[in-house]
Amino acid sequence: MQTLPLSHLSMDELVQTKLYPQLDYFFDKLSQEMDGLRIDGVEALHSKDKFLPGKVALGLGHVLLNTPADDPRLDAYLARYRDVAELTAPLENQSWGIYYYLLMLVRLQQAGLLERAIRPETLDLLRERLDWRSFVDFADLRLINLPTNYYGVAFSVARLRDMLGWEHEDFASRLLDKMLEHYERYSGEFGFSDETEGEGRFDRYSVLLIAEVCQRYVQTGMTVPERLHALLRRSVDLVLGMANADGHGFGFGRSIGPYGDSAVVEILSVAAYLKVLNETEQVQAYAYSVCCLAKYLSFWFNPAIQSVDMWGGGRRTDGYRAKHRILGENFSLIHQYISSSALWNACGFQGRTPQLGLQQWLHETRPAFALTWFSRGRYDRALAVRRDADLVICLPLIDGGIDQHDNSPYYPIPFAEGVVAGIADSGPAHPQLLPRFELEDGSVLLPTSFIRGVQHETHEDRAALSYRLDELNRVGKRKPEPDDRIQVHTRYEFEAGRITRIDTIRSTEPLRLRELSLEFLSFSSDVRLSDNAVEFGEGRVTRFEVEGLGLQHALPTTPDDDFKSPSGPMRSWLRYRLVDHFLDAPLTLRWTLHYR
């Protein structure tokens, strides 16, 4: 582990000296180029980013709020802000963009700057357009084709409109009740929110959502109920369980990249503010949060394009965060860190350098293996976290649900930075570290989605986890489809520097497999074949062994999107297979991954 650049500085100093200059840069560039603004080749204001006007208002508004009243630059900033608002107010602006815009309008009002920052005719247009009814059915308060986390957005919009005097507080109250009712219904006994209506999609947002709900209370001057404190504590325990001194956050699920890191900062900052953390946890959570911001500045920010970069250098994100959103992604990420820093400042950490010893504290206080339940019932949903020295391994047992079930960021595989990653919008063509069954009728089956009977055990520095699938996922449709012709029992074994997966495969009746294959897309390179194993000369993974399948090829990757992870390109493509096999008896498939 290497010390992150800038991680020795206070969060407040990093915000003031690194993030605000980025906002100044975009303010100047937008003011000069206006409708013709381009960022790294993208026509930023005509990119079909449906949240952009709100993000622009939010990001540039932070500059106004950070400028002292007696600073001679303030009048010029306000004049430029008025022009930008007039330009962007008529543009398409949905849900999150509505919330962002209203949040800044309220803050400007509280600072006594609203009338100076927005022209009356522009404000009239905004009052008409910035409305929760555009994405919530007024009759029954159901979301209109949106994931469940948008109830928090709808409540926030109504509450902010109330604070501006634009509508009665009863609407916010009704949406608050709806949000809490829906959260409790789909978070179940364990308190983590299913992003779908019961399909089992648990990811970064399932852990973050309760923190965002608490943030909405804080932002709008409301008291956070005690029951939300308890739910937030569960997210804190999960996040601290995967904390590290390298600033890595969530590495699985959709729309991660820098948002996988910023999510943990948002969770921990509001938890500190609400005193959900004890004093020692506050100190260490602050150090972890500074590491995440330092990683953003040294890794995710690309000075060559003066922008966050989720798309260059072999990185790939999903279509939701494609490069057309480049301008808005800068503003939303910077806003998250500025807001989190403000909460830490309120806790007494302004100007405070992080305490040394985060990694040692984690080693002494976090278990080497932990299982966090998301839901239990017909299927099991959980997250296993394995800590091995400075490496954190996350094994999610979840279902991606509609549109995500066959994408590798939702596979039940061990995600770890520099060791194993998923590929956004990957589909089932190259399933990472999972057996892929192709049957004679053309069906393709994956052992995902329908997990049952999760069990785990630990002994000293070893741990094991097992589960079964009585049906496999027949891929090719938007939703997972169960297919009971093949069953799989899976066991993971974790030892120092090594992960082993053992699959015992059975069929309900004799069945011919056209092909059974396994792929490993690795960050390691310099491949050498050794007996039944592949050894790597470069990278954190040093050796990969497979039993039960023959090696088809071990090749360097190409620059194609198929080989790009959120944090960078894969270097090697290993593929194993067994062809034309008659499955009439149990078949065992084993792979072992060695890492340094």
Coordinates of C-alpha atoms in Angstrom, one line a residue, residues 56 226 232 304 369 457 468 507 513 583:
V56 CA -25.0 23.7 -13.3
E226 CA -34.4 8.0 15.9
L232 CA -28.0 4.6 9.3
A304 CA -5.3 17.2 -19.2
F369 CA -14.7 -11.9 7.5
E457 CA -17.8 -20.3 8.7
R468 CA -26.9 -23.3 -3.8
S507 CA -28.7 -31.9 -13.8
L513 CA -23.9 -29.3 -22.8
L583 CA -24.0 -34.2 -18.0

